[in-house]
Coordinates of C-alpha atoms and ligand atoms in Angstrom, one line a residue:
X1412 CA 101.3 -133.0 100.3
X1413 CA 103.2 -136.3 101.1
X1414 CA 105.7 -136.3 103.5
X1415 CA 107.1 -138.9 101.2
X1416 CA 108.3 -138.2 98.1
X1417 CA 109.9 -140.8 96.8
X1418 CA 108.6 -144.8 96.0
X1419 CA 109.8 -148.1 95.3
X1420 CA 107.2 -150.3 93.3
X1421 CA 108.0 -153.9 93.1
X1422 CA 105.3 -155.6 90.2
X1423 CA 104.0 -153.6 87.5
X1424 CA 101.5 -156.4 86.2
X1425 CA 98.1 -154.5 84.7
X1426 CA 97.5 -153.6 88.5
X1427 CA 101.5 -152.5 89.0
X1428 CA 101.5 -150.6 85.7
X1429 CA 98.8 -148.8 86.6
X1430 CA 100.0 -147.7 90.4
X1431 CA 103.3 -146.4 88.8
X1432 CA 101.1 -144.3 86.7
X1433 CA 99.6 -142.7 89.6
X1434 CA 102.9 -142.0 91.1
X1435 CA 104.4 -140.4 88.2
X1436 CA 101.0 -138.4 87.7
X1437 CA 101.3 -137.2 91.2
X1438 CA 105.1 -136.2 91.0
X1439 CA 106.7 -138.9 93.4
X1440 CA 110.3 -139.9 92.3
X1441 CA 109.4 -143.6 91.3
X1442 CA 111.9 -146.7 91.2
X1443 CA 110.8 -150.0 89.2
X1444 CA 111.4 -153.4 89.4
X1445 CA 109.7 -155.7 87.6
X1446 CA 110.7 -159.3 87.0
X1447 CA 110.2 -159.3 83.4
X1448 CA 112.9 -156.5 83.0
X1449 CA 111.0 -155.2 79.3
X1450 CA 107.6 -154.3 81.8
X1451 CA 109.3 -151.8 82.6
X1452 CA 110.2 -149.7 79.5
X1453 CA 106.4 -148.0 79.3
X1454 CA 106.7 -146.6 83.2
X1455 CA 110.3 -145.7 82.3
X1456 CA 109.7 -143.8 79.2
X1457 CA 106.9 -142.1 81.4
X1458 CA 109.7 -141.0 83.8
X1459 CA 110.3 -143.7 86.4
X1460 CA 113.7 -145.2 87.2
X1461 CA 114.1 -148.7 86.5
X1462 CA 116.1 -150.8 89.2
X1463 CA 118.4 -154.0 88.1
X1464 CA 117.0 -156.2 91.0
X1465 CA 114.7 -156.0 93.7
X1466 CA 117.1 -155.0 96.2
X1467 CA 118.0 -151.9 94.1
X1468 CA 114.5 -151.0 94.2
X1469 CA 114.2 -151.5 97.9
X1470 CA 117.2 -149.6 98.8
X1471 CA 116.3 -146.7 96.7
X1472 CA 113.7 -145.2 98.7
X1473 CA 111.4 -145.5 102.4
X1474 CA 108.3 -146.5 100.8
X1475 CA 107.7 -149.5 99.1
X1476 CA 105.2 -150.7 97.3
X1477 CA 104.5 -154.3 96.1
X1478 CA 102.1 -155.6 93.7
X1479 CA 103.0 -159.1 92.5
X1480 CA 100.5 -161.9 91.3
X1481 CA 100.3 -163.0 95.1
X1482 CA 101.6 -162.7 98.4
X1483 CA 103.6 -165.7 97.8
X1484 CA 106.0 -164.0 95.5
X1485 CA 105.9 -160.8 97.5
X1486 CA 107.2 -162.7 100.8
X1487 CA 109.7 -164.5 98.4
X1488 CA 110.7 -161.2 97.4
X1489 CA 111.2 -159.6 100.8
X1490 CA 113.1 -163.1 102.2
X1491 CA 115.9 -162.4 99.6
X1492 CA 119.0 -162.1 101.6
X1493 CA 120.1 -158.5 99.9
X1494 CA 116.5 -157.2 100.4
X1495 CA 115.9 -158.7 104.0
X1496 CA 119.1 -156.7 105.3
X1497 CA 117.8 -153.4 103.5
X1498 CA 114.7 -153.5 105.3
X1499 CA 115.2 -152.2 108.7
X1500 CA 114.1 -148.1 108.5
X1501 CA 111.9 -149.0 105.5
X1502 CA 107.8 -148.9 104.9
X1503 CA 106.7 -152.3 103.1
X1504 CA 103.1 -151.8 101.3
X1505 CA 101.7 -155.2 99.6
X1506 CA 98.8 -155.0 97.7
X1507 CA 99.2 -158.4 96.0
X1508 CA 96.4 -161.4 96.7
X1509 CA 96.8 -163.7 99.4
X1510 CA 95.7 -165.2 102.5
X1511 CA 95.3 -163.8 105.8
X1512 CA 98.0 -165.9 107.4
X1513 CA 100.5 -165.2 104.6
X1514 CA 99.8 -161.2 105.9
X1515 CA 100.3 -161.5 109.2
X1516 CA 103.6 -164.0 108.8
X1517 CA 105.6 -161.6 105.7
X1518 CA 104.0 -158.6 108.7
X1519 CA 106.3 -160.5 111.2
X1520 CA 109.4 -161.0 109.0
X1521 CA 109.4 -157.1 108.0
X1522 CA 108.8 -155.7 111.7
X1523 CA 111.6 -158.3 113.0
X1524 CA 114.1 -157.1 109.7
X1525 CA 113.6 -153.3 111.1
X1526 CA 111.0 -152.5 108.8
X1527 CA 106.9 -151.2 109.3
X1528 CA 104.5 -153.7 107.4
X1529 CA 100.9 -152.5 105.5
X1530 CA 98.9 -155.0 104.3
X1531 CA 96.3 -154.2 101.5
X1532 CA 94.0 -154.7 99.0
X1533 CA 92.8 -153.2 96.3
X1534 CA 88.6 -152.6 95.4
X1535 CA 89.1 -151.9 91.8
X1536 CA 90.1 -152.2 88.2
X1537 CA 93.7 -150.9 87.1
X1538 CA 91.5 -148.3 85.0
X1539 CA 90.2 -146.6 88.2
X1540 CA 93.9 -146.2 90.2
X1541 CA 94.4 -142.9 90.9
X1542 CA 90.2 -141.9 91.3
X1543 CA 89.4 -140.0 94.4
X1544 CA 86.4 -142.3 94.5
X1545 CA 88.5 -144.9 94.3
X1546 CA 88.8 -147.8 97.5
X1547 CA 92.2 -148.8 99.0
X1548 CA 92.1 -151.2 102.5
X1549 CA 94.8 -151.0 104.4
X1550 CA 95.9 -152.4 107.6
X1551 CA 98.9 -152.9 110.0
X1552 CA 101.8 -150.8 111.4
X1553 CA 99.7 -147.7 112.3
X1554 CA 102.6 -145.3 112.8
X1555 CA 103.8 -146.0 109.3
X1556 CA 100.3 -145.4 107.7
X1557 CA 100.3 -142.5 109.2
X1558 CA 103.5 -141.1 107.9
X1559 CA 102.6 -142.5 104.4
X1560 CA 99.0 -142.3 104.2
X1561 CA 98.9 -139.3 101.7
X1562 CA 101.3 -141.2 99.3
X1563 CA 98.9 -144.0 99.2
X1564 CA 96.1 -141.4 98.4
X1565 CA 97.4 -141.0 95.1
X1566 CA 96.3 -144.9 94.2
X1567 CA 92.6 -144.3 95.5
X1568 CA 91.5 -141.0 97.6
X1569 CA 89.3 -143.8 99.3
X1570 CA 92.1 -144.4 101.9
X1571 CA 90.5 -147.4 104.4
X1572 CA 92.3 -147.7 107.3
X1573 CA 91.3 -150.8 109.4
X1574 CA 93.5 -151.1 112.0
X1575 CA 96.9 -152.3 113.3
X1576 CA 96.5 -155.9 112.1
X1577 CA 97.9 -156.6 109.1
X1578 CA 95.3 -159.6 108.7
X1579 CA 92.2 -157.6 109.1
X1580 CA 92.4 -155.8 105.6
X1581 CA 93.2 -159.0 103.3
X1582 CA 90.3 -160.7 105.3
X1583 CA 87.7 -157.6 104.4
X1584 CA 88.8 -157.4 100.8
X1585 CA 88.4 -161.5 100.6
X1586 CA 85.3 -161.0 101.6
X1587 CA 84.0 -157.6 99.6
X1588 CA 85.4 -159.6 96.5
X1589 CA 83.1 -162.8 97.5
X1590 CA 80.0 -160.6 98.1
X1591 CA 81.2 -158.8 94.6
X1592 CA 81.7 -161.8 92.0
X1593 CA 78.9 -163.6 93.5
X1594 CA 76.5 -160.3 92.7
X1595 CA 78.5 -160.6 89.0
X1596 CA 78.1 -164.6 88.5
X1597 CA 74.3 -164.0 89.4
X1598 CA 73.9 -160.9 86.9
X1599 CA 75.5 -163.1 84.1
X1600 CA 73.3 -166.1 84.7
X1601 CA 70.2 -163.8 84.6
X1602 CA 71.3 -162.3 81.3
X1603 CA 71.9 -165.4 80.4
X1604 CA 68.3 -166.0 80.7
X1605 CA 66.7 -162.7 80.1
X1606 CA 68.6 -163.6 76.2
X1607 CA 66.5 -166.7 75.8
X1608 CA 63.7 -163.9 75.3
X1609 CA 65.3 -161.8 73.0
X1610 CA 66.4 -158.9 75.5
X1611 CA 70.4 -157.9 75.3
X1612 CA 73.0 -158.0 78.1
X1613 CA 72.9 -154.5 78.1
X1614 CA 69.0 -154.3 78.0
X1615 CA 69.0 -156.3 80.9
X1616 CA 71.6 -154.4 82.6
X1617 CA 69.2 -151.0 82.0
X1618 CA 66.6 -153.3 83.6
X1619 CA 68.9 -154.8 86.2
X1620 CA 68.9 -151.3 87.9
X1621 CA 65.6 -152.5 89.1
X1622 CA 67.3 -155.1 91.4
X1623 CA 69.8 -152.8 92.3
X1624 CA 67.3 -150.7 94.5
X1625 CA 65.9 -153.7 96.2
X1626 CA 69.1 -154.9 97.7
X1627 CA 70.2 -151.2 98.5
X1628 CA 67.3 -151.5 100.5
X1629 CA 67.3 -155.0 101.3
X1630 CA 71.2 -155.1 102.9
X1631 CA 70.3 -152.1 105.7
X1632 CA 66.7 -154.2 106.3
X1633 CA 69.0 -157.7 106.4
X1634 CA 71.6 -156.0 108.8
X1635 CA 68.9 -154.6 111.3
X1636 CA 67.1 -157.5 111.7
X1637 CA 70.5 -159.9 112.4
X1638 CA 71.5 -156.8 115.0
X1639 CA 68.1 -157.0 116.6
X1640 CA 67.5 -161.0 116.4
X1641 CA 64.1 -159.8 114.3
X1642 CA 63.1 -162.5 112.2
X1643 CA 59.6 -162.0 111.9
X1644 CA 58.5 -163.7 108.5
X1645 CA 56.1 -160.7 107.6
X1646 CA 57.9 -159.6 104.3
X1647 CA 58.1 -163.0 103.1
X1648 CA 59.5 -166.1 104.8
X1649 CA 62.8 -168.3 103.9
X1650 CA 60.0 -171.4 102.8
X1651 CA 58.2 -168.2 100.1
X1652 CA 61.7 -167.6 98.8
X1653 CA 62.7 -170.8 98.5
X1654 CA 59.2 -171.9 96.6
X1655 CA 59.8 -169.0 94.2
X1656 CA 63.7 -170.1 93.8
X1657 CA 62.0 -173.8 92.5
X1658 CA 60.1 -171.9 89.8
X1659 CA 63.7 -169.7 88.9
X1660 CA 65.3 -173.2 88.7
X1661 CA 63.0 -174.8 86.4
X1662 CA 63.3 -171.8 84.1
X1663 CA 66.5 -172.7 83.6
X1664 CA 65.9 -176.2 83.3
X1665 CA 63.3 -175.6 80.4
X1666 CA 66.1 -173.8 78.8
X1667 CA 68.4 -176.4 79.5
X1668 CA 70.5 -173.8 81.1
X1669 CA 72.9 -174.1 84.2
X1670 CA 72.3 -171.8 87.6
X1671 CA 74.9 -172.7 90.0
X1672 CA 74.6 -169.1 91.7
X1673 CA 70.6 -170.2 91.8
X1674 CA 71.2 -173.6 93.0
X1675 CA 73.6 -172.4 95.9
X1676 CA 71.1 -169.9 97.4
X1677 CA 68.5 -173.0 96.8
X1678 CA 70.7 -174.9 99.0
X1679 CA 71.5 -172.0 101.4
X1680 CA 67.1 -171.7 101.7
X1681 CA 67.2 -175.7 102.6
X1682 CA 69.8 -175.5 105.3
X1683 CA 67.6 -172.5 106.9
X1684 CA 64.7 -174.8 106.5
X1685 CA 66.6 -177.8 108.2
X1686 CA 67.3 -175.2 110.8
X1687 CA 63.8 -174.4 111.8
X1688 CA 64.2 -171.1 109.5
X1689 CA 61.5 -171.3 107.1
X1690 CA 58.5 -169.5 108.8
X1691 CA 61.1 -166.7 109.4
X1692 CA 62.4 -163.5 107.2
X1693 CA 65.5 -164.6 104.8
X1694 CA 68.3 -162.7 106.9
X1695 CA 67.6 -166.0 109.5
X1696 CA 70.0 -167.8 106.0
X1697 CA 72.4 -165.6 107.7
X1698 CA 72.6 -168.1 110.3
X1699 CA 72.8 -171.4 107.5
X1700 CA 75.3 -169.5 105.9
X1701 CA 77.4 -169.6 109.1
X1702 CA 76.8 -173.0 110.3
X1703 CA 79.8 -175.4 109.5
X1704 CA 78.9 -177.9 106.6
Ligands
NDP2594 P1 99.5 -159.6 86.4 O1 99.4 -161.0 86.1 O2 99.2 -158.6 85.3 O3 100.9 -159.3 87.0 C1 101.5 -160.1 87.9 C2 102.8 -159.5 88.4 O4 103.4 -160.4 89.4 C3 103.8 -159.2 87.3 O5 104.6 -158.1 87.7 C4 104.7 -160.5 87.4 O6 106.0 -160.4 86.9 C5 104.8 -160.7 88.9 N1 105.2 -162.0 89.2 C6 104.5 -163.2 89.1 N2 105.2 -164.2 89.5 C7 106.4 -163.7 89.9 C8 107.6 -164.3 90.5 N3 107.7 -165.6 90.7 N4 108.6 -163.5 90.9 C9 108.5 -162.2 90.6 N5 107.4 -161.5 90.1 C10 106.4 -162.3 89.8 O7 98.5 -159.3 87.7 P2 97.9 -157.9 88.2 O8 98.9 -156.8 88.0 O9 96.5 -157.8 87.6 O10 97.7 -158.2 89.7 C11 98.7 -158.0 90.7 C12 98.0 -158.2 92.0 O11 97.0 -157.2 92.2 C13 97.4 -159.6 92.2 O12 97.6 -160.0 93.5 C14 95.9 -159.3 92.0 O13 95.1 -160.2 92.7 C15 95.8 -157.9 92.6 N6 94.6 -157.2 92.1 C16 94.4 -157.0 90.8 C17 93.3 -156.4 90.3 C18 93.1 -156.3 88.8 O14 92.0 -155.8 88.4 N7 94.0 -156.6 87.9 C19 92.3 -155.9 91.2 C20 92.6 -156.0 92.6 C21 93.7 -156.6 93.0 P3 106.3 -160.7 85.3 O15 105.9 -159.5 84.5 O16 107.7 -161.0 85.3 O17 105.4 -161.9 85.0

């Protein structure tokens, strides 16, 4: 069990909503604040107590939790006079969006108020807090993570701790959500085209699982080879990829289609080939993808 029982939660957005669900499910005395002041009615009906500002939320317990639109609004927030001078004793989790910087500076003005600072981010959907399954990053003040780390549980039993600095978890889950939406933009613009032939989004989803299988083995291959500096084109070079990518281009062309997911790995291939790449295996776009523009 927690050694914390009790939680502030500043935003209850769909994201915020759904965290205060998850505390109430899992017992914790919850406290609400929510900018729009009728947000809160549903998580108060479900048994949380609604604060009248957000230093009445802060004040009203050791652990809180923020989830506003961005980090922005959470720093904001914390620099309110009546909040700042509550802080000192307190545990500040922010799960809302926002640069690295903007971590590591609200990190600074919570340690220097008194207060412990955890950064985070959150690898779902509101319909999947609360999940054991379920992925939460987290970095910063390691002491206080420790102390509140089965609290946080309750959001996602995937509890990923990733060390002391409160930039190191926003910079992960910037780039896990890259990596993610650009796997979504490319699965819409191949349904896209697998329609032009009569075969559903879902269809092609079924059939999608295909692709899936390849790049579960494809990432591991990828990694080795950039660990081990083995390039060796054998498998099929970056100037074979980049050929086939031509004829996955004009396909879209005859159907008078865009492909801007298509036409940035295109470009990716080219900048490998400028590089010296193209005899080599494709994890060499690895190193296009890291040279500056
Ligand atoms: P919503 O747009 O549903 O909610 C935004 C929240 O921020 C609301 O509580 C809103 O208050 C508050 N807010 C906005 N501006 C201000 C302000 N100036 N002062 C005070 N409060 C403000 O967003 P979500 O709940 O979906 O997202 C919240 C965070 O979680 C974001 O950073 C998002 O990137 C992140 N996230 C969301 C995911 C999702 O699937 N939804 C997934 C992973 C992360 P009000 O009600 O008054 O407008």
């Amino acid at each position: 069990m927690s050694k914390v029982r009790t939680v502030a939660l500043i935003g209850l957005g769909a994201m915020g909503t759904a965290l205060a669900q998850a505390f109430i499910r899992g017992g914790f005395s919850l406290t609400v604040w929510n900018r729009t002041a009728a947000r809160m009615d549903v998580v108060v009906k479900d048994g949380a107590s609604g604060a009248k500002n957000a230093a009445a939320a802060v004040a009203a317990s050791p652990l809180i939790v923020i989830c506003t639109i961005d980090k922005s609004v959470a720093a904001a927030l914390l620099q309110q006079a009546d909040v700042a001078s509550s802080l000192a004793g307190k545990t500040v989790v922010n799960l809302s969006t926002g640069s690295v910087d903007e971590a590591r500076a609200i990190s600074k003005f919570v340690e220097s108020s008194g207060g412990s600072y955890i950064d985070g981010g959150i690898m779902c959907y509101p319909r999947d807090i609360g999940k054991p399954a379920t992925s939460v990053l987290y970095s910063g003040n390691a002491a206080a993570f420790e102390e509140h780390k089965e609290a946080l549980a309750f959001l996602g039993g995937n509890v990923r701790y990733l060390g002391s600095d409160p930039g190191t978890a926003p910079t992960i889950y910037l780039a896990l959500y890259a990596f993610y939406f650009g796997c979504v933009a490319s699965f819409f613009e191949g349904a896209a085209l697998a329609e032009r032939a009569g075969v559903t989004p879902e269809a092609f989803r079924e059939t999608s699982k295909i692709m899936l299988e390849v790049l579960n083995e494809a990432l591991p291959d990828a990694t080795r080879r950039i660990k081990s500096e083995d390039y060796s084109g054998e498998q099929a070079s970056i100037d074979v990829h980049h050929a086939g990518q031509l004829v996955v281009r004009d396909a879209y062309k005859a159907e008078n289609m865009v492909c801007k997911v298509t036409n940035a790995y295109i470009a990716y291939l080219e900048r490998a080939q400028k590089a010296g790449d193209g005899p080599n295996d494709i994890a060499t776009m690895y190193r296009a993808v890291k040279s500056t523009p």
